[in-house]
Coordinates of C-alpha atoms in Angstrom, one line a residue:
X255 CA 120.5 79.5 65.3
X256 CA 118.8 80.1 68.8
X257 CA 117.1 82.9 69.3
X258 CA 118.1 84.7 73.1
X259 CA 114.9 85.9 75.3
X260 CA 116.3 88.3 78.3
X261 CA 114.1 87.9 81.3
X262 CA 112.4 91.0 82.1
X263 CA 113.2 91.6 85.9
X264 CA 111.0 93.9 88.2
X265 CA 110.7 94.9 91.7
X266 CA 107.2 95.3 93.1
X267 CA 106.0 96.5 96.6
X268 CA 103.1 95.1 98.5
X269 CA 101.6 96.7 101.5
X270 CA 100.9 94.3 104.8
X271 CA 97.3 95.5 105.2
X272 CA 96.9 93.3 101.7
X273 CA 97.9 90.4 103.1
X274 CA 95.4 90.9 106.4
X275 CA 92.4 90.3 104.9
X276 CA 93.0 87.6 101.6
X277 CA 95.7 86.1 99.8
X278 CA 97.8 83.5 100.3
X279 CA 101.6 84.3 101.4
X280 CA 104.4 84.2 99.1
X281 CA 107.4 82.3 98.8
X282 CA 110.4 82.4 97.0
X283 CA 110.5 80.0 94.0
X284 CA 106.6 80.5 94.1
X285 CA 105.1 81.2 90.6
X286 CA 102.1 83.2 90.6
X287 CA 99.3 85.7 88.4
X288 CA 99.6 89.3 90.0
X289 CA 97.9 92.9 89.6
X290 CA 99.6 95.4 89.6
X291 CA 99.7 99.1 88.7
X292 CA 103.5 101.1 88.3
X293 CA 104.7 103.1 91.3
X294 CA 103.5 106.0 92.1
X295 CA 106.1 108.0 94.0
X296 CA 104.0 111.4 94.1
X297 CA 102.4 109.1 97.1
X298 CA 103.2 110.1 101.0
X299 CA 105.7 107.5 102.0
X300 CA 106.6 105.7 98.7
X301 CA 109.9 107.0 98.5
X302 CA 111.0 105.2 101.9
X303 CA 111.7 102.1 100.0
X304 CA 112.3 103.3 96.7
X305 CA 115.4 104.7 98.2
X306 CA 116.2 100.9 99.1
X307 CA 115.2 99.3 96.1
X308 CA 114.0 100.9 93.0
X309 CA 110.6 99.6 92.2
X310 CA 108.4 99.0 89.1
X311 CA 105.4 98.2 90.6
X312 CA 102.7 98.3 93.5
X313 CA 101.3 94.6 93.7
X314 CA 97.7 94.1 95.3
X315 CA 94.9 91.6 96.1
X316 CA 92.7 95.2 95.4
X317 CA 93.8 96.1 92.2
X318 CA 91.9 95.1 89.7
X319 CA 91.1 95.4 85.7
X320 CA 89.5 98.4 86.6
X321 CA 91.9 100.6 87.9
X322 CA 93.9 102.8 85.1
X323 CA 96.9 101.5 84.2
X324 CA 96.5 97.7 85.8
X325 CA 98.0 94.8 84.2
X326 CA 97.8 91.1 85.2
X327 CA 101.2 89.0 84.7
X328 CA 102.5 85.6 85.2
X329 CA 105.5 85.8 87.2
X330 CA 108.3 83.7 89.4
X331 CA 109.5 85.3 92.3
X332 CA 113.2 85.1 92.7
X333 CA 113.8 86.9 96.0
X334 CA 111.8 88.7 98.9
X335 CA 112.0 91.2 101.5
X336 CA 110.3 92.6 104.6
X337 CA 109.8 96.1 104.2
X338 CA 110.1 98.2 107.5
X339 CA 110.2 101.9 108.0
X340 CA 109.4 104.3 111.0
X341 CA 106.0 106.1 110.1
X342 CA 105.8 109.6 110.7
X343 CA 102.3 111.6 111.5
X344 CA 100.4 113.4 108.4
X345 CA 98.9 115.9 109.5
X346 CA 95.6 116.9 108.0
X347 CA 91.7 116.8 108.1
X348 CA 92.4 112.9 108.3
X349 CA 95.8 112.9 109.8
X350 CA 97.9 109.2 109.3
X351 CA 100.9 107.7 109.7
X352 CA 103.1 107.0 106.3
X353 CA 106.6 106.0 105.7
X354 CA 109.4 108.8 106.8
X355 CA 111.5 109.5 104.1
X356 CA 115.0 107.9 104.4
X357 CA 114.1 104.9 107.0
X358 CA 113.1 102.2 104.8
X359 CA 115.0 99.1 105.8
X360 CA 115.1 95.3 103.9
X361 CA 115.1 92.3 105.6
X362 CA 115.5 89.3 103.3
X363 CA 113.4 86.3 104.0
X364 CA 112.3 83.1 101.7
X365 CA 108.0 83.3 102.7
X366 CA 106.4 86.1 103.5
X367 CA 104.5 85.8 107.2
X368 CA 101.1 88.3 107.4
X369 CA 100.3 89.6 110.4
X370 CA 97.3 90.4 112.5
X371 CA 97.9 94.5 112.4
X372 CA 96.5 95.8 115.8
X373 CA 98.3 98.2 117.4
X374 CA 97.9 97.1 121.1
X375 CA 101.1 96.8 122.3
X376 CA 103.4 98.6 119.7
X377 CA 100.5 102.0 120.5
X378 CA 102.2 104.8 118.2
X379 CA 103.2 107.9 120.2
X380 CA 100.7 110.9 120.2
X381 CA 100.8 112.5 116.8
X382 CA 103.4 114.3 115.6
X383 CA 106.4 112.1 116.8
X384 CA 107.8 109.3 114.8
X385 CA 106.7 105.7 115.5
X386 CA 109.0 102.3 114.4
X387 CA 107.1 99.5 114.8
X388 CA 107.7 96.6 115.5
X389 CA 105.5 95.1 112.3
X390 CA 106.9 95.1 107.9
X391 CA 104.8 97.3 106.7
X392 CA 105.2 95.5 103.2
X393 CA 106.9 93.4 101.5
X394 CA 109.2 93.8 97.9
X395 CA 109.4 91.0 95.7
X396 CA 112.0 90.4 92.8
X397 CA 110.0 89.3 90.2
X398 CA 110.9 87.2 86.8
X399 CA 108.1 88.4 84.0
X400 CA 106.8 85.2 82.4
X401 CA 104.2 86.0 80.7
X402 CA 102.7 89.4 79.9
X403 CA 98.9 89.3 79.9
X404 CA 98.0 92.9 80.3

């Protein structure tokens, strides 16, 4: 008798400014050793794609063994997305732009293309309006488990 293994399926979110600095870009079909830690939506933003796409897991070439909660996997990825969203201003001793609520849009695409982020050209408006630009500001990944290593 053969003994039936479901794949374990997960969706995983990477932010463009990880791609900026290191990393090589993914492709669909590609097979590859990620960190990752799960999603945090008590973040600013986070729910912008969530509403999109549930997701498992925030994916980084910065998280590392040290961080609580981090696991390193062996995984295929079987599909991939842009992740766009208009950013509205935080406000704050540090004000930023994050991800409005309700604006995260997919675009699928077979290789993921990083980006030199400046913001010459696309300037975002004087805080507080709402900027879209023109930029992913991520990407999600479908992801087929292969091995669990941490």
């Amino acid at each position: 008798m053969c003994e039936f293994h479901s794949a374990t399926i997960v969706h995983a979110f990477t932010a463009a400014w990880e791609y900026q600095c290191c990393g090589t870009p993914v492709s669909v079909g590609d097979e590859l050793t990620l960190w990752h830690v799960a999603w945090d939506e008590g973040l600013p933003g986070n729910d912008a794609y969530r509403r999109v796409q549930p997701l498992d897991w925030y994916v980084g070439h910065h998280v590392t063994s040290e961080e609580e909660g981090a696991a390193e996997d062996l995984v295929r990825v079987l599909a991939l997305w842009e992740a766009h969203s208009d950013l509205d201003f935080r406000a704050g001793d540090d004000g930023y732009y994050a991800a409005a609520r309700d604006s995260g849009r997919l675009v699928p695409i077979t290789t993921m293309v990083p980006f030199d982020a400046t913001w010459a050209g696309d300037d975002p408006p004087t805080p507080p309006a709402r900027h879209t630009p023109r930029e992913p500001q991520g990407w999600i990944m479908e992801l087929e488990v292969l091995r669990r290593d941490g």
